[in-house]
Short mmCIF file of C-alpha atoms in Angstrom, two decimals:
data_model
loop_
_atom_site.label_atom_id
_atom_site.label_comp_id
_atom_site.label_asym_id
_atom_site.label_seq_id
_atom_site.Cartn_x
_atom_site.Cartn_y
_atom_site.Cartn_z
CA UNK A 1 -15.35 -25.34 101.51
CA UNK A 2 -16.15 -21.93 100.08
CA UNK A 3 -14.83 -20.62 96.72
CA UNK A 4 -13.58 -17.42 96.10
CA UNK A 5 -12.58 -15.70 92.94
CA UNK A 6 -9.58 -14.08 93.37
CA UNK A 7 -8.91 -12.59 89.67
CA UNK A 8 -9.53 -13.27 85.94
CA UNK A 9 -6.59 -13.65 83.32
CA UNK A 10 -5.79 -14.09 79.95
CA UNK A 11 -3.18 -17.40 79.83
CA UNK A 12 -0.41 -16.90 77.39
CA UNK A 13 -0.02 -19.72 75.26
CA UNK A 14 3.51 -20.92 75.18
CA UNK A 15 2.70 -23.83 72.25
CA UNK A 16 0.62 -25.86 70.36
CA UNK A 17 1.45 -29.45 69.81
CA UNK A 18 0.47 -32.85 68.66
CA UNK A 19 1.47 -34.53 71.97
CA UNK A 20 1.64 -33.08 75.33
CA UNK A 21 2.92 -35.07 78.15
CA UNK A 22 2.75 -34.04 81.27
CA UNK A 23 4.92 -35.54 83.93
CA UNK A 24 8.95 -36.41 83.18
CA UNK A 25 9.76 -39.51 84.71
CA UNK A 26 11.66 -42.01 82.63
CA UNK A 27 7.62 -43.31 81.57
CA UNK A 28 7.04 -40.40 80.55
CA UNK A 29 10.15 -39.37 78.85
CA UNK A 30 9.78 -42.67 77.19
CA UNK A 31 6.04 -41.62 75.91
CA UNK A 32 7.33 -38.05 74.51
CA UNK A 33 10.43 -39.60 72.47
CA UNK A 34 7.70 -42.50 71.28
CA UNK A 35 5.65 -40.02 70.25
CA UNK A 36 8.49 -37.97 68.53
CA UNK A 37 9.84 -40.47 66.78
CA UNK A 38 6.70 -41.11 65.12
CA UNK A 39 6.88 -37.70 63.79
CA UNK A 40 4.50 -36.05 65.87
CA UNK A 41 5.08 -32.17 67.70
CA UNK A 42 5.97 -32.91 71.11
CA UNK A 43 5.88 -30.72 74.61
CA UNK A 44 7.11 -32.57 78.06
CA UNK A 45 5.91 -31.15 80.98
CA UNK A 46 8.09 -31.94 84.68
CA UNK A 47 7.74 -30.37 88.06
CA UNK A 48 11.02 -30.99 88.87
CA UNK A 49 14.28 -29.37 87.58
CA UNK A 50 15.33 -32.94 85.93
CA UNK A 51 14.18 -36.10 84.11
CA UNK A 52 13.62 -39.37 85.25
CA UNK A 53 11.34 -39.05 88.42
CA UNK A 54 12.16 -41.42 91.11
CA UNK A 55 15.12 -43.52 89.23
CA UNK A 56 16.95 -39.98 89.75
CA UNK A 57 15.27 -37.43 92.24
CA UNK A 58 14.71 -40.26 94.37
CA UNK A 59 18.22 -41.90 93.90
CA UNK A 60 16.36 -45.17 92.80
CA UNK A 61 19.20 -46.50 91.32
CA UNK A 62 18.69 -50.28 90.66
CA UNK A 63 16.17 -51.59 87.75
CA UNK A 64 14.61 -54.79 87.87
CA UNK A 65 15.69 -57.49 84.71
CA UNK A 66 14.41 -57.29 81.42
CA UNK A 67 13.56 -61.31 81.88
CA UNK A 68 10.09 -62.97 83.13
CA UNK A 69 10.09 -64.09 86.58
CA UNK A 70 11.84 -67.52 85.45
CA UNK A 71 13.96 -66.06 83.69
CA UNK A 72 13.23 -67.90 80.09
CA UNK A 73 12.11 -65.15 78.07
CA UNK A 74 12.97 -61.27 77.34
CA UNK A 75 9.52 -59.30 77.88
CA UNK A 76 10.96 -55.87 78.62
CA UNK A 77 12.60 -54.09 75.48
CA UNK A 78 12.05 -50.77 73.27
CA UNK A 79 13.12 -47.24 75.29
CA UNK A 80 14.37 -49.16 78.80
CA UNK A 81 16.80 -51.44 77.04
CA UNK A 82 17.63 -48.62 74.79
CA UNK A 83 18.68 -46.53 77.76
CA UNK A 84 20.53 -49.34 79.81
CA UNK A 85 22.66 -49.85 76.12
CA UNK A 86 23.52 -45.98 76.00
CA UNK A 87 24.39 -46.00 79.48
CA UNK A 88 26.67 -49.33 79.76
CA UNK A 89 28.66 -47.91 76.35
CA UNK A 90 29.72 -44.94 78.53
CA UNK A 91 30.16 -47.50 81.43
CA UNK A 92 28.17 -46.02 83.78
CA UNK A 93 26.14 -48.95 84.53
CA UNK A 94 26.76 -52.43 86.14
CA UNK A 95 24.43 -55.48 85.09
CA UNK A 96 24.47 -58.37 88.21
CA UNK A 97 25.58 -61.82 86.90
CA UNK A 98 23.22 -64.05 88.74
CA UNK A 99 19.50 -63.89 88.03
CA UNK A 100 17.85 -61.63 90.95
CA UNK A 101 14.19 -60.41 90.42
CA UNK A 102 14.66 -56.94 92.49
CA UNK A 103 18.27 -56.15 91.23
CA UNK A 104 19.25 -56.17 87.28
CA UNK A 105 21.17 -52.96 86.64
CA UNK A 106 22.77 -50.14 89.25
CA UNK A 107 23.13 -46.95 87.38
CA UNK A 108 24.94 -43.40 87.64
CA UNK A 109 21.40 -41.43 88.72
CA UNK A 110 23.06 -38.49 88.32
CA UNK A 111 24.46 -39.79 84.42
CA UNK A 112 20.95 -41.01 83.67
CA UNK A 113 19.95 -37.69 84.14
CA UNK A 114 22.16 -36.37 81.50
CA UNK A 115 21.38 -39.54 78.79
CA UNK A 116 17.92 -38.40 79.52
CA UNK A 117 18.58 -35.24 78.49
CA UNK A 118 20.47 -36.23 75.43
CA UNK A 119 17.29 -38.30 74.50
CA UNK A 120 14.87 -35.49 74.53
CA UNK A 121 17.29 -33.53 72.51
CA UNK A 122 17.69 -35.63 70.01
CA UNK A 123 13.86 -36.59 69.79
CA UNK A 124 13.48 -32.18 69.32
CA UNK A 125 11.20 -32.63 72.00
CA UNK A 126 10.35 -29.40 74.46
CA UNK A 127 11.40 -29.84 77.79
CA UNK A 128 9.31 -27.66 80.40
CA UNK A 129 10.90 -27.79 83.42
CA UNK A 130 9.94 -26.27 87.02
CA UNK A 131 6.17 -26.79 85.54
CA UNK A 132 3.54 -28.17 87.03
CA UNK A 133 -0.01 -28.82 85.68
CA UNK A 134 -2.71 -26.60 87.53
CA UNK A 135 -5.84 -27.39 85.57
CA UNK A 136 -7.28 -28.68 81.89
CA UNK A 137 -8.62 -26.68 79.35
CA UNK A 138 -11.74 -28.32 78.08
CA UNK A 139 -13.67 -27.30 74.83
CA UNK A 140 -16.85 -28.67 73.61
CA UNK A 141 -16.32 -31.63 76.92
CA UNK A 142 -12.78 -32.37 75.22
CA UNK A 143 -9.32 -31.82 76.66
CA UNK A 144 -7.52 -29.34 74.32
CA UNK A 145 -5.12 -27.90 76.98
CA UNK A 146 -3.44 -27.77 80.39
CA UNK A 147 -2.78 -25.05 82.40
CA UNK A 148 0.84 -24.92 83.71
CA UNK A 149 1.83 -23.40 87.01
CA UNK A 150 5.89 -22.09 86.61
CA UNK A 151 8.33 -19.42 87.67
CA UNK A 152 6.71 -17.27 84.84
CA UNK A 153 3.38 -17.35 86.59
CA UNK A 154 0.26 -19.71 84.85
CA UNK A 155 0.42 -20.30 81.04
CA UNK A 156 -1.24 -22.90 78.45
CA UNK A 157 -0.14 -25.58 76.43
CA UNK A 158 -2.39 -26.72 73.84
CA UNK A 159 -2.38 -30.24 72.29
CA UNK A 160 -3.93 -32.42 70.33
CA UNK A 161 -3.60 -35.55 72.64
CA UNK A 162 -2.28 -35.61 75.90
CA UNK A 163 -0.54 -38.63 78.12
CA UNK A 164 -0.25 -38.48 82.00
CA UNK A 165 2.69 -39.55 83.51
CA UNK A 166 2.38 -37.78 86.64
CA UNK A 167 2.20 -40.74 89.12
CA UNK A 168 -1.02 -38.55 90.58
CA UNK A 169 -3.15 -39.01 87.63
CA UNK A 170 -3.19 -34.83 87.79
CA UNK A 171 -4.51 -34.44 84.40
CA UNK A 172 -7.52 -36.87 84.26
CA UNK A 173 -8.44 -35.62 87.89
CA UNK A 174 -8.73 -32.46 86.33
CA UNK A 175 -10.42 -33.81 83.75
CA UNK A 176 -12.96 -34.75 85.73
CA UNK A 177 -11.90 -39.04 84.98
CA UNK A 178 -12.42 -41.34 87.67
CA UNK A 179 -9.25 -42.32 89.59
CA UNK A 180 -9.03 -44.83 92.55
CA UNK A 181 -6.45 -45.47 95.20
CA UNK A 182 -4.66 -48.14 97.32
CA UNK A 183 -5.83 -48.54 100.52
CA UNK A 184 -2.62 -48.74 101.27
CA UNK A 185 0.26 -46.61 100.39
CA UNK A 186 4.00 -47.40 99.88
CA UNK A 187 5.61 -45.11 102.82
CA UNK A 188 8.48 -42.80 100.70
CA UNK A 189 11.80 -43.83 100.98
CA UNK A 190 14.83 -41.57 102.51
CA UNK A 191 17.89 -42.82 100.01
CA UNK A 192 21.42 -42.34 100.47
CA UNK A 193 24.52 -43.17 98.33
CA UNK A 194 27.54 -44.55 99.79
CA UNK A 195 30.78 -44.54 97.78
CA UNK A 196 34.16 -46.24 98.72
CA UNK A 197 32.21 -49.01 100.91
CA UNK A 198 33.88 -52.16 101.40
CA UNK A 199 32.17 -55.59 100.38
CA UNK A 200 31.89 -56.56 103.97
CA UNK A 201 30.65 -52.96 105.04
CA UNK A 202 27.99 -53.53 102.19
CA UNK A 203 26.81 -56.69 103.73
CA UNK A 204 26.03 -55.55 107.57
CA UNK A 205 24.75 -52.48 106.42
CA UNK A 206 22.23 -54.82 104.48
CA UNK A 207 21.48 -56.64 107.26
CA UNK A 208 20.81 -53.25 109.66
CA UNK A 209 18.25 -52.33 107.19
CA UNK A 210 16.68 -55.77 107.08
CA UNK A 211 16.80 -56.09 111.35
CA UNK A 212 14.71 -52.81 111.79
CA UNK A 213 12.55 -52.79 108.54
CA UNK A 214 9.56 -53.62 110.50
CA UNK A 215 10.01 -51.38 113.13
CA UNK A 216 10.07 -48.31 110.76
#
């Protein structure tokens, strides 16, 4: 493959912080408000136009439990149960009765957008949204930046210490960090929501899905 230099520019800065993390799923929303809390400057970086990656682009709307898989003790806590409370006090969440290790809690993905929201606001955390990273800034072999790709063209975003979240390890294969991958890949997932559908409705469309699953 050939390389071509199509132009030289001077990237405007649009911050300096103490944290910088790129990708805005609910991990990494959960990093930046860790990080805030604890005092420190924060910048989140998302390439979509919302929080919460595939629990609410990709209308992944169940959560598995908080429990082990006997069910005996709590080992999931902190930012997820915070999130789940905040959500079931504006009762837009429904917790299943019976122990079930896929299904837990079915939440408003649309609503979980918006406590999202509310979460970086209140953390004074800076969203950047529509953003993608294009590249690392690296000084004396050191990370101190990422180049940003947005409607505004590139910029940079300086930091101190940066977390990737994007699900594509971006920003350490940028780096230059090793990175591996599954031989195989979880095929993506067309999701629907269906409103108004009766119990029985629920329960052959279940078992459609289930008949043809290996087929598709």
């Amino acid at each position: 493959m050939q390389e071509t230099l199509l132009y030289k520019q001077t990237l405007p800065v649009r911050g300096e912080y103490d944290v910088v993390v790129a990708g805005g799923s609910c991990t990494g929303v959960f990093a930046a408000i860790a990080a805030a809390r604890a005092g420190a400057r924060v910048a989140l970086v998302e390439a979509q136009n919302r929080l919460g990656g595939t629990a609410t682009c990709g209308l992944v709307c169940y959560w598995h439990s908080l429990m082990d898989v006997f069910y005996r003790e709590q080992i999931i806590c902190g930012l997820t149960q915070e999130l789940l409370e905040r959500l079931k006090r504006r009762d837009l969440v429904v917790f299943w009765d019976e122990p079930n290790p896929s299904w837990y809690a079915n939440f408003n993905t649309e609503e979980m957008c918006c406590e999202l929201d509310e979460m970086v606001r209140e953390a004074k955390i800076v969203p950047l949204l529509h953003t993608r990273v294009a590249d690392v800034l690296r000084e004396d072999g050191r990370v101190t930046g990422l180049v940003l790709a947005g409607k505004d063209g590139l910029s940079l975003v300086r930091g101190t210490y940066f977390i990737d979240a994007t699900g594509d390890a971006d920003v350490v294969r940028f780096a230059g960090g090793k990175i591996w991958r599954n031989e195989v890949l979880q095929t993506a997932t067309a999701c629907v929501k269906f409103s108004n559908i009766s119990p029985e409705a629920r329960k052959a469309l279940g078992h459609l899905i289930h008949e043809v699953a290996e087929k598709y």
